[in-house]
Coordinates of C-alpha atoms (C1' of nucleotides) in Angstrom, one line a residue:
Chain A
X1 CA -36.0 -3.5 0.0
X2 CA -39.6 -2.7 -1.9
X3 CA -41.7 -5.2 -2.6
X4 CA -42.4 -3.1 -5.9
X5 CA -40.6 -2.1 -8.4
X6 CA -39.5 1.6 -8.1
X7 CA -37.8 3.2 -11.9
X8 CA -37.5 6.3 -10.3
X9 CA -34.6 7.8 -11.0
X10 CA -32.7 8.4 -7.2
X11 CA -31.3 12.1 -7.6
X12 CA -28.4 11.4 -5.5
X13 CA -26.2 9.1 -7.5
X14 CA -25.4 8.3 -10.3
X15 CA -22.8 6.6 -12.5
X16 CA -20.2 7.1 -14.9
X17 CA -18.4 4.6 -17.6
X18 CA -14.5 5.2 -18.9
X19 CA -14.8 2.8 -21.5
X20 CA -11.2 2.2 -23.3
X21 CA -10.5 1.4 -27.2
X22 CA -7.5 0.4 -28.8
X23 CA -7.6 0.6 -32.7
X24 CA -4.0 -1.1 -33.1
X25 CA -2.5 2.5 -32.4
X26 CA -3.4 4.0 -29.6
X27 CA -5.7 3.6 -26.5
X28 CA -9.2 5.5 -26.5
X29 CA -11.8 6.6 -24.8
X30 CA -15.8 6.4 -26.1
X31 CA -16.9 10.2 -25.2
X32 CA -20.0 11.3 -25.7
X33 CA -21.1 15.2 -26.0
X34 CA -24.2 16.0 -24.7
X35 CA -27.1 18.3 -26.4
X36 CA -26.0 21.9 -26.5
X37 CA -27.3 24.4 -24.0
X38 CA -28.1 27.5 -26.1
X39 CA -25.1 30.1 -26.3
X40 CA -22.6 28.0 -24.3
X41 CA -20.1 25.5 -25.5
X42 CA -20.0 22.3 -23.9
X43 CA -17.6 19.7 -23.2
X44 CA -17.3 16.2 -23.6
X45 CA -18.5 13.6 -21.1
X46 CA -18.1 10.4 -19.8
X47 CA -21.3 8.3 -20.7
X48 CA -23.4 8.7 -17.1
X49 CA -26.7 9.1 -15.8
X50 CA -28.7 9.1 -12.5
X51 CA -29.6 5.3 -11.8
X52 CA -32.8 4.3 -10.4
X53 CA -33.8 4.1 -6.9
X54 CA -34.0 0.2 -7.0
X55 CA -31.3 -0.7 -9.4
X56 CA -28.2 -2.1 -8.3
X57 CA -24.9 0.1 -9.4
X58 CA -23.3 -1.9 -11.9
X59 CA -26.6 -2.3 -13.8
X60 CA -27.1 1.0 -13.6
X61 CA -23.6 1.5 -15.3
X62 CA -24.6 -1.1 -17.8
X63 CA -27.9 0.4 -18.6
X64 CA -26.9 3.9 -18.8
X65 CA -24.0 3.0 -21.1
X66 CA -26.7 1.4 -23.2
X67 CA -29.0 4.6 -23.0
X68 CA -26.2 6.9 -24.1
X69 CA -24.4 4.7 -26.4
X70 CA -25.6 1.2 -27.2
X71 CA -22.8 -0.8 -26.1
X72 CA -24.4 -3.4 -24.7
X73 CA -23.6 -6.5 -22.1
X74 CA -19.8 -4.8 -21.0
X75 CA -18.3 -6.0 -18.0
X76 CA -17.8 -3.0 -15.7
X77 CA -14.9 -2.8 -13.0
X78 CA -15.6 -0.3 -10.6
X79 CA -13.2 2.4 -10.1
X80 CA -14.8 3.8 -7.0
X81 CA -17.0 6.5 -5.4
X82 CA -16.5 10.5 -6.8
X83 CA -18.3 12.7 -4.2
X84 CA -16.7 16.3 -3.7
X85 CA -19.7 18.9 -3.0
X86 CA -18.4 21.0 -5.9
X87 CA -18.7 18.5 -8.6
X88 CA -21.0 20.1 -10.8
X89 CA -20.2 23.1 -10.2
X90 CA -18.5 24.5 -13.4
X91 CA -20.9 26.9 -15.1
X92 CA -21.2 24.8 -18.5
X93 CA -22.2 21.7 -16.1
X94 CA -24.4 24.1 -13.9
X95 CA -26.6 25.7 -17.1
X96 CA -27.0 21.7 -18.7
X97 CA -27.9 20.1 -15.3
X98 CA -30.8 23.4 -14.9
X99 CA -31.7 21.9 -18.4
X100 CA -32.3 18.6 -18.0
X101 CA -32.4 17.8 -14.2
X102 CA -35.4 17.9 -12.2
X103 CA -33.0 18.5 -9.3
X104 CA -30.3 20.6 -11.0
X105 CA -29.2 21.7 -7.5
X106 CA -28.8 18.4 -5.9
X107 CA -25.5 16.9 -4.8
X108 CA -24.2 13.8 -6.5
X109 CA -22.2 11.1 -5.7
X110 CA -21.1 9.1 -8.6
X111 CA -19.9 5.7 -8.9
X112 CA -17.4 5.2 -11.9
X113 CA -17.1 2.4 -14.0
X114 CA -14.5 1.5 -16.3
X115 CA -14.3 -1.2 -19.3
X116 CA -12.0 -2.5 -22.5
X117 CA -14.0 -3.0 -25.6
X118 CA -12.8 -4.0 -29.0
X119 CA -13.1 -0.7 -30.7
X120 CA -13.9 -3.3 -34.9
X121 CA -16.7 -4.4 -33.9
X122 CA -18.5 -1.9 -32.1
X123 CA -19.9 1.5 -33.6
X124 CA -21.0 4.5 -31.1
X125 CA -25.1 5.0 -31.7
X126 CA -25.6 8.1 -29.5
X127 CA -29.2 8.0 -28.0
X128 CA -31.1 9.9 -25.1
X129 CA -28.8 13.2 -24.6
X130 CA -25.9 12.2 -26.2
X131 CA -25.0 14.3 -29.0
X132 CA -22.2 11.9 -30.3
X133 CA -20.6 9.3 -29.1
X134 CA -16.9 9.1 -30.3
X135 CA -13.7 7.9 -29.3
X136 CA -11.3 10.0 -28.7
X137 CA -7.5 9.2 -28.7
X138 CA -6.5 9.5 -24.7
X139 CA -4.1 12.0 -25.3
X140 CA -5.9 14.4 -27.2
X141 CA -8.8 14.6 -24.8
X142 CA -8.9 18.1 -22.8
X143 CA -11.3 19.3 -20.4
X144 CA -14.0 16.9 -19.7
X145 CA -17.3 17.7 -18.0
X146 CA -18.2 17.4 -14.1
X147 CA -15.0 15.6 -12.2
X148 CA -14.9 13.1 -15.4
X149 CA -11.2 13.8 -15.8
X150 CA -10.5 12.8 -12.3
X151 CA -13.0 9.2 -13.1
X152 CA -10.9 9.1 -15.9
X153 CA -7.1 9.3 -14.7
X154 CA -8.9 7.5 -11.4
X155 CA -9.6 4.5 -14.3
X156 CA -6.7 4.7 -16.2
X157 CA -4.9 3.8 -13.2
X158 CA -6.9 1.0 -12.0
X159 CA -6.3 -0.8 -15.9
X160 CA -3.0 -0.3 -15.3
X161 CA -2.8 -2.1 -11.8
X162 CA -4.7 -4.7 -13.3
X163 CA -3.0 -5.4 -16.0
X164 CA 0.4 -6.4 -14.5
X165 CA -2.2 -8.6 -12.2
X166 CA -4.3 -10.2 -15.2
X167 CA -3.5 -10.4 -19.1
X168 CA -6.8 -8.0 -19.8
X169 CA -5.6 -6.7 -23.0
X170 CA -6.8 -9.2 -24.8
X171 CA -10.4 -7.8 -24.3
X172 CA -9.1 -4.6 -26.4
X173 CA -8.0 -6.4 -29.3
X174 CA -10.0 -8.4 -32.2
X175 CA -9.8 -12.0 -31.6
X176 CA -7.2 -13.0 -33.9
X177 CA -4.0 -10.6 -33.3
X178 CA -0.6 -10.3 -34.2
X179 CA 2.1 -10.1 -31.1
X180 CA 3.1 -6.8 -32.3
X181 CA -0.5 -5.4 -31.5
X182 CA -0.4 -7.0 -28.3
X183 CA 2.9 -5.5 -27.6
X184 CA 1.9 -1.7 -29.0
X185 CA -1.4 -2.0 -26.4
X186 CA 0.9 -2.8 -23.4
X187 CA 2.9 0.0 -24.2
X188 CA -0.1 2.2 -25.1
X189 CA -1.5 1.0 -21.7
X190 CA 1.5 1.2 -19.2
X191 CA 2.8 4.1 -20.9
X192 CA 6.4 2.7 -21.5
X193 CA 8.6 1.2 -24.2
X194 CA 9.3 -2.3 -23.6
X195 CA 11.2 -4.3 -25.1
X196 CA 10.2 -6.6 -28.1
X197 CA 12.4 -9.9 -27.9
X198 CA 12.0 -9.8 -23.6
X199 CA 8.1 -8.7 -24.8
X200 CA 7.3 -11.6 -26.7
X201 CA 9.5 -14.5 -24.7
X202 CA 7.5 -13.7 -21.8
X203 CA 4.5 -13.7 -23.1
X204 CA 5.1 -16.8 -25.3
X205 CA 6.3 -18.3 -22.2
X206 CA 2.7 -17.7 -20.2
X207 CA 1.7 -20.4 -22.7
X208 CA -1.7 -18.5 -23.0
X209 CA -2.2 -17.9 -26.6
X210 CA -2.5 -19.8 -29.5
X211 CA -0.8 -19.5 -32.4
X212 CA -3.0 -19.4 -35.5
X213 CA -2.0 -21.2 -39.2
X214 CA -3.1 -17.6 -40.7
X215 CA -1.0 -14.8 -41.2
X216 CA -1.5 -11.1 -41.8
X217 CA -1.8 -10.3 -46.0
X218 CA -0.8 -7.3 -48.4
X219 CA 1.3 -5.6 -45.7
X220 CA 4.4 -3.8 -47.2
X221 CA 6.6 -5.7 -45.2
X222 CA 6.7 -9.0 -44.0
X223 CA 3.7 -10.6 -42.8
X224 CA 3.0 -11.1 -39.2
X225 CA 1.7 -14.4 -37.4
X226 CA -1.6 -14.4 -35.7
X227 CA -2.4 -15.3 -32.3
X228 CA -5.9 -16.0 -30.1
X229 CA -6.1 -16.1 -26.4
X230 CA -7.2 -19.2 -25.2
X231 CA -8.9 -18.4 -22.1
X232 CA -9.3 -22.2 -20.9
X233 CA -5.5 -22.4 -20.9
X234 CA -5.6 -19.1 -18.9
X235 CA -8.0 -20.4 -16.4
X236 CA -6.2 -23.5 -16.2
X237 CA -2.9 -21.8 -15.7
X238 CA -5.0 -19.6 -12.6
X239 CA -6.1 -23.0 -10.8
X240 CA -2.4 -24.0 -11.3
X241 CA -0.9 -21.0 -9.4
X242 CA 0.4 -18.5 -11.3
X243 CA 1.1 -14.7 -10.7
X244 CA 4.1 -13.6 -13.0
X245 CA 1.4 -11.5 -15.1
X246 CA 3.2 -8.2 -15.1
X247 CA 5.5 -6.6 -17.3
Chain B
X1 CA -22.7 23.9 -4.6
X2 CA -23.8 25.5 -2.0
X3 CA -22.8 29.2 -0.3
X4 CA -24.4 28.3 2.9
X5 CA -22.9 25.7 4.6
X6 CA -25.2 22.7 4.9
X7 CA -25.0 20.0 8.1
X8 CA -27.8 18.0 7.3
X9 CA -27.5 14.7 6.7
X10 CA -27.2 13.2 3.3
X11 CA -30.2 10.6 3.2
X12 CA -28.8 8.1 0.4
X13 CA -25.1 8.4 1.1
X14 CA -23.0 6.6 4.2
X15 CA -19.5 5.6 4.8
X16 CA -18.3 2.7 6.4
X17 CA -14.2 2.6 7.5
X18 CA -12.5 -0.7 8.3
X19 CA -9.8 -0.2 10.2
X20 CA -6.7 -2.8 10.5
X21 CA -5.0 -3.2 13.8
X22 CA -1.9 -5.4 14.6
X23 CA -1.3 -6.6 18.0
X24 CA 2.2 -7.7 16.8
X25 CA 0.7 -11.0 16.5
X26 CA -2.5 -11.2 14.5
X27 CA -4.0 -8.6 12.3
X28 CA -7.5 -7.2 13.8
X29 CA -10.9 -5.1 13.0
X30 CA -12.0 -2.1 15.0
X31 CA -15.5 -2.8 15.3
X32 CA -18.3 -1.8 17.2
X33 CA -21.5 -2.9 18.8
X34 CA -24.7 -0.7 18.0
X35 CA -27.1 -0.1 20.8
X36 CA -29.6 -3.0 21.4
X37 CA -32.6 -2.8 20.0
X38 CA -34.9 -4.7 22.4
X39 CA -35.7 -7.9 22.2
X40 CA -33.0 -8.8 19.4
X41 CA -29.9 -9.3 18.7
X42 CA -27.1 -7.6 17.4
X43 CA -24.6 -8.0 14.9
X44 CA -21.3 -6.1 15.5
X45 CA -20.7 -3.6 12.4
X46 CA -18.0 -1.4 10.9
X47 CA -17.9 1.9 12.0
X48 CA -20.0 4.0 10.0
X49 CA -22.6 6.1 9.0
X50 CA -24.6 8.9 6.7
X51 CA -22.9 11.6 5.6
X52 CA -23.6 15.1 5.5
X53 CA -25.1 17.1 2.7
X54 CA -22.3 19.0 2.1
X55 CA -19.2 17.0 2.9
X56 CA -16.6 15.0 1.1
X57 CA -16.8 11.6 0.9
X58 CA -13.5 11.2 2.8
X59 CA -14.0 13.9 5.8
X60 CA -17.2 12.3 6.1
X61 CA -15.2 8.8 6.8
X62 CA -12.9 10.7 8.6
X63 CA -15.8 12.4 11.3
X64 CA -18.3 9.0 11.5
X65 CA -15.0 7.2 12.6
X66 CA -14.0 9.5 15.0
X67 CA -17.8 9.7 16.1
X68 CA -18.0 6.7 16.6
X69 CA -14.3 5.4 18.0
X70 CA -12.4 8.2 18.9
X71 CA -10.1 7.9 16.3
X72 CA -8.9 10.7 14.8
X73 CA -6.9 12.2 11.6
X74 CA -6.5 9.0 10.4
X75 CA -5.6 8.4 6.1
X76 CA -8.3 6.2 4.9
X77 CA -8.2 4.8 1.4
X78 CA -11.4 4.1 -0.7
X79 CA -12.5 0.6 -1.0
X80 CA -15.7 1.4 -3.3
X81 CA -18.9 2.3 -3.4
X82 CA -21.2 -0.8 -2.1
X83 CA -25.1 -0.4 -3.5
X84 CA -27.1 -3.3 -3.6
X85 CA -30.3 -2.3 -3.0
X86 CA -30.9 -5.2 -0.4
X87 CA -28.0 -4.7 1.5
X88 CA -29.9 -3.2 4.3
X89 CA -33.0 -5.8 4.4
X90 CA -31.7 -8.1 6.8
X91 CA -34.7 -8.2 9.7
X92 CA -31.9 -7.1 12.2
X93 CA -30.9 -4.5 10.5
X94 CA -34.5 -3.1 9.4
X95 CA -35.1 -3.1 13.3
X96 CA -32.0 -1.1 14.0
X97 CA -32.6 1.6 10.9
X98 CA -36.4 2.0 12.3
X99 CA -35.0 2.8 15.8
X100 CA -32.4 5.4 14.7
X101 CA -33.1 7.0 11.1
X102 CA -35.3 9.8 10.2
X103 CA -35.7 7.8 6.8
X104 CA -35.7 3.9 7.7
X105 CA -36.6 2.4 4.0
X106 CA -34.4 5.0 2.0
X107 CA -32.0 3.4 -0.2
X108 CA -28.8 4.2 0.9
X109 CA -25.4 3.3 -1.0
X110 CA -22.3 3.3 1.2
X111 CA -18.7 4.1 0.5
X112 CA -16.0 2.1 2.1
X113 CA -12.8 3.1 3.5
X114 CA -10.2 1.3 5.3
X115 CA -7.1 2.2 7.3
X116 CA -4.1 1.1 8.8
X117 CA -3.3 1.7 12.8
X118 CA -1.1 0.7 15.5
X119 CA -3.1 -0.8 18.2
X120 CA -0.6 0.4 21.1
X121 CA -1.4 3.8 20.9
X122 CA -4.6 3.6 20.3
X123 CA -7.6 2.8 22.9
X124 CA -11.4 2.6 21.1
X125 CA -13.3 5.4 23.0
X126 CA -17.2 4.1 21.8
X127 CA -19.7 7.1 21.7
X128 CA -22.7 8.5 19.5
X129 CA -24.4 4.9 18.6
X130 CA -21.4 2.8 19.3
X131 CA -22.2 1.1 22.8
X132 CA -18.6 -0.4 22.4
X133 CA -15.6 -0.4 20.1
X134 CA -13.1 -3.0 20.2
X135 CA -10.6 -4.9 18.3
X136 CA -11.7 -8.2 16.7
X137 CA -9.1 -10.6 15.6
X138 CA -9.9 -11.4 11.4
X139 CA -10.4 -15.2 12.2
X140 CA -13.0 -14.6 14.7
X141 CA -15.2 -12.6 12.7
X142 CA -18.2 -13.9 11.8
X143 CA -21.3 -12.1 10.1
X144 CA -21.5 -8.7 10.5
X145 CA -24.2 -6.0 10.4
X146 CA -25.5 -4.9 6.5
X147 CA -23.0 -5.9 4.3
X148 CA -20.2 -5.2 6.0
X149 CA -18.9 -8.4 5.8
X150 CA -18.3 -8.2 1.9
X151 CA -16.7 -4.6 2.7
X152 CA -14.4 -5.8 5.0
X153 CA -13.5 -8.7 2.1
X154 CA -13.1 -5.8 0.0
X155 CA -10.9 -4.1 2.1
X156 CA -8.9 -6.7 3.2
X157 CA -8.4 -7.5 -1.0
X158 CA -7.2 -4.2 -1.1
X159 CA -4.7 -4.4 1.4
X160 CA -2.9 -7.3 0.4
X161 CA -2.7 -5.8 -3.3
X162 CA -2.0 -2.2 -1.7
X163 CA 1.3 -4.7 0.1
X164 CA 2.8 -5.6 -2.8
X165 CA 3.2 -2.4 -4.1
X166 CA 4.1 -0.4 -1.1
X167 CA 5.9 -0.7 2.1
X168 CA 2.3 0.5 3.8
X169 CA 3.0 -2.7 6.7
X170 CA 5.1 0.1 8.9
X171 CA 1.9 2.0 10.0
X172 CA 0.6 -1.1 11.8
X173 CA 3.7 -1.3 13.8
X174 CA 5.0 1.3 17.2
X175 CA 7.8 3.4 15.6
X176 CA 10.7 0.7 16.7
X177 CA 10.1 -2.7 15.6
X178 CA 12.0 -6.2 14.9
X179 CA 12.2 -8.0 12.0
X180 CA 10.7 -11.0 13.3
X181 CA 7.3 -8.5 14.0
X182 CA 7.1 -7.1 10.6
X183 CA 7.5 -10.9 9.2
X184 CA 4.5 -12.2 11.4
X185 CA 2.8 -8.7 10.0
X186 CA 3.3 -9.5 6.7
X187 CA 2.4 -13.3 7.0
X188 CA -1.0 -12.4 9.0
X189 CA -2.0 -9.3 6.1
X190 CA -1.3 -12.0 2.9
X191 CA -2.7 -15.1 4.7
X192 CA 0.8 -16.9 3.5
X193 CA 3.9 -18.2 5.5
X194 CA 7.5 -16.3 4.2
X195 CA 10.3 -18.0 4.9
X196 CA 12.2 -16.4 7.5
X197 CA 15.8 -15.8 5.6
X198 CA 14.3 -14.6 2.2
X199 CA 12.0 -12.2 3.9
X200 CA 14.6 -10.5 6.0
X201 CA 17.1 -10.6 2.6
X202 CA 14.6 -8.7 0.5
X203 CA 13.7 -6.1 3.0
X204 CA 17.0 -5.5 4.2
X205 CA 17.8 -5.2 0.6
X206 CA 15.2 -2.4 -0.1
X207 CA 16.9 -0.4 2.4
X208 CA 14.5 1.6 3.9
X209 CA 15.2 0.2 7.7
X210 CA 17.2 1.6 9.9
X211 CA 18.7 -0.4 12.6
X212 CA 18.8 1.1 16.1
X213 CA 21.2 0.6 18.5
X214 CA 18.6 -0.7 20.6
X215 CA 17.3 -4.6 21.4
X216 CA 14.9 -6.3 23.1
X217 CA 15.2 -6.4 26.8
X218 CA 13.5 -8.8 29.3
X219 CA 12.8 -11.7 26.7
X220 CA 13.5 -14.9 27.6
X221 CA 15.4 -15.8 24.4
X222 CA 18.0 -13.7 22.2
X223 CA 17.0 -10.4 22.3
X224 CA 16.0 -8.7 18.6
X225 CA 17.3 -6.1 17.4
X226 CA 14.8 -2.9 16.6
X227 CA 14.9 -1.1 13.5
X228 CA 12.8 1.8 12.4
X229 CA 11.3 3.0 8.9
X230 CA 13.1 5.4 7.1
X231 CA 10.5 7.6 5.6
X232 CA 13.1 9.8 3.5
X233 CA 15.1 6.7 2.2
X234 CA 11.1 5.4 1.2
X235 CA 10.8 8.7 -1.3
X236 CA 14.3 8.7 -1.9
X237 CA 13.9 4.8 -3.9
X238 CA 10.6 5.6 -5.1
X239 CA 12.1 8.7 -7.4
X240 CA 14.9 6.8 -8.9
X241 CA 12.1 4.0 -9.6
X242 CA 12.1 1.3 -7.8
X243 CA 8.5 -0.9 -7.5
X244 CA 10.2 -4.7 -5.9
X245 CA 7.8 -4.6 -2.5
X246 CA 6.2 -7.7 -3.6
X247 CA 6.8 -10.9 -1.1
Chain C
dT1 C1' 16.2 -5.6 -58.2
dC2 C1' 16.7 -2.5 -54.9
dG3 C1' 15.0 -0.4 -51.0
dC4 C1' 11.9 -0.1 -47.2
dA5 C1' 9.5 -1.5 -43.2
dA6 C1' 8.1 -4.4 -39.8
dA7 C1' 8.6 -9.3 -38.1
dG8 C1' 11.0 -12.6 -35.9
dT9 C1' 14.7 -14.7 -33.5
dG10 C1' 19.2 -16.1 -29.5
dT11 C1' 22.7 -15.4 -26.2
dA12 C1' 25.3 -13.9 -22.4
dT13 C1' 25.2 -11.5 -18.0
dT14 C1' 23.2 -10.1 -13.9
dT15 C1' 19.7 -10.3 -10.6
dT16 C1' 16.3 -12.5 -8.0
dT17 C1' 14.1 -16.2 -6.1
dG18 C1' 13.6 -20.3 -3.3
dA19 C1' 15.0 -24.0 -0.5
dC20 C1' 17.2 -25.3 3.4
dA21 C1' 19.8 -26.0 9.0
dC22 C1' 22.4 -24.7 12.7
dA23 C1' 24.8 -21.6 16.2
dA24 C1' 23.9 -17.6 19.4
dA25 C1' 21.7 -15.2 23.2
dG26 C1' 19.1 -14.8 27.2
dG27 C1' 15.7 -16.3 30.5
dT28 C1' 13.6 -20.0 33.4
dC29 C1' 13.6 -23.8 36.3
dC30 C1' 15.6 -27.1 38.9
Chain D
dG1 C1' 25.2 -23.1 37.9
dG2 C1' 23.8 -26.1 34.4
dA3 C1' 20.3 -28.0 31.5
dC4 C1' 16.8 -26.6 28.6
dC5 C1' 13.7 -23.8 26.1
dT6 C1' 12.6 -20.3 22.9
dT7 C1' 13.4 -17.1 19.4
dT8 C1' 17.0 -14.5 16.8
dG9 C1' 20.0 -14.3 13.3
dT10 C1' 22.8 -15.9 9.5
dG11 C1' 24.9 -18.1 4.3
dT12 C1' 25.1 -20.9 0.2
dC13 C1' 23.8 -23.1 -3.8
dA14 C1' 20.9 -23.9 -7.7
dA15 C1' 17.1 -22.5 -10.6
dA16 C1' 14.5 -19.0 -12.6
dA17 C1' 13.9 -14.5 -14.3
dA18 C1' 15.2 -10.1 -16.0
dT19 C1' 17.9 -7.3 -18.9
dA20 C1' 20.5 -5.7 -22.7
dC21 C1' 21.4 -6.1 -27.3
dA22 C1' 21.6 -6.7 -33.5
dC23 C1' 20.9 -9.0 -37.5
dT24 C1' 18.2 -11.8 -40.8
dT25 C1' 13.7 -12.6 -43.0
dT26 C1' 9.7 -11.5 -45.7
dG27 C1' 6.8 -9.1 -48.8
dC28 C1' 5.5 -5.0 -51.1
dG29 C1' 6.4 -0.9 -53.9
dA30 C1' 9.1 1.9 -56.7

DNA sequence: TCGCAAAGTGTATTTTTGACACAAAGGTCC
DNA sequence: GGACCTTTGTGTCAAAAATACACTTTGCGA
């Protein structure tokens, strides 16, 4: 719309990223708690900031992310728009927007974002007015700042659409995997048991993953196979017609 | 945020509604035609506009749509939050904002919302901006004002995903329907052909219809029976789990 | 070597899907 | 009133998918 660039942060919007973990175990979420407010306890957040007046809203989800904790290059689904007037208006959020906003009174819509990451090969480096950045098991995490909750159960339910739509665990897990860890991140995802034998036939039977020659070593019990996606096959089975994703 | 309640409008922030219409033959878009700026062209848009200061996101859908089209109390769902910063540089556009907004160049991300409606009793009653309102059949509609064309695209995705998870086809049709009209519904939403038997089987089987003793009078061919939704059966299935909508 | 823990595997039954064609009802037109 | 047109309404069979279910294998540790 301007010919020149324009950083300046637009006080009306802003967004916020639900970015999910899975360390084998359980699904997480990377939390970040912000810089005290003298004499008042704060909670966690989701990682989310004002974007800037030119900056398109998935950038600015991608570039706050990066501000607050380092994660870099993450494709972002968008959850969707979080606008109630009384948003920010819990006292811990009221007394750390009057610190650090130049607007502490304005209303905000946010836009949230939500992402899987591998939680090996990423470590949390808090920057700006992050605190910490930490994962946090998903059902140990309480009160959260602002609406974030809402963002949060608002994303949790959008990964769980799209997974009986799309095989996007994969993005959680380290590239080589055993079925069993695909299986424990459905179920950590959906929420339900499912069953192992039915689990791993329909999977198999997608004909998306790749068996590898290695196998897991020094485990107390007997080793498990590894697998790898193999996206082309995936793609390939997409331009074929395909929809039975779900479980 | 505020004690005082606060009716400006909301600079940065709009909402757009798309709103479905089936004419028991092909599915449709309540759109409207802005006034003319002289000496150009117009491109029809969605129904829309800024929101106030201090309203929700939704009532604000809820009040530009009924400004705009008469429509009233009507459930919208969210599509997303649409923010590129050039979505409102086309030079039609630009002409239009200069003529009506206090803040032509502002930035403004909009929220989109669509809904479901039955076109019988309905009649678009254009006011505020909207020189007319009127149903447009999907096939015929070619580019529309700001972006509005990727939020109807959005929308439209969201409807057919929305279909295959719940029986939400029944608000485009009058209370009493046939078969055969929910079929062409349900064909003209996915963009698919069903084959005629199997469709009837599986939503016979869900059992959420009630026949009437009523059919079709003054057709020049068998006369169809009507059925009706059964709203309490609906919750009924959905507690004892049921999710099989899919076609 | 015994025990433990998780991996890995097959079958039988039921349910669902998909493909497919013809008779029934009512109006229209001659 | 009979021929014809249009849409409704119906059943079966085969293939595929879902579900329920239990025991053997492997490797480590004690």
């Amino acid at each position: 719309m301007h010919d020149k660039m324009n950083h300046e942060l637009n006080p009306r919007i802003s967004a916020d990223c639900v970015i999910f973990g899975f360390d084998l175990n359980k699904l997480n979420v990377l939390l970040i708690e912000r810089e005290t407010v003298v004499g008042l306890d704060t909670y966690r957040a989701l990682p989310g900031d004002l974007i800037f007046e030119d900056e398109p809203l998935d950038t600015a989800a991608n570039r706050v992310l990066n501000e607050l904790t380092g994660l870099e290059d993450i494709y972002l689904e968008q959850v969707g728009a979080f606008g109630d007037p009384d948003r920010l208006s819990k006292p811990q959020d009221r007394a750390w927007l009057k610190a650090v906003r130049q607007d502490p009174d304005a209303r905000v819509v946010t836009i949230g974002y939500y992402s899987l990451v591998g939680m090996n090969n990423y470590v949390p480096q808090p920057a700006s007015f992050a605190r910490a950045a930490t994962w946090i098991p998903i059902e140990e995490i309480g009160e959260l700042a602002f609406d974030h909750r809402q963002i949060l159960e608002g994303a949790l339910k959008k990964l769980k659409e799209k997974l009986n739509v799309q095989p996007i665990g994969f993005n959680l897990l380290p590239e080589k995997f055993t079925l069993s860890q695909l299986h424990r991140l459905y179920e950590a995802i959906l929420g339900v048991e499912l069953d192992k034998r039915n689990f791993r036939r329909k999977m198999l039977k997608m004909d998306i993953l790749e068996s590898l020659e290695e196998r897991q070593e020094g485990v107390p019990h007997k080793p498990s196979q590894f697998y790898k996606f193999n996206e082309q096959k995936y793609h390939d089975l997409l331009k074929t017609g395909f929809d039975n994703f779900a479980f």
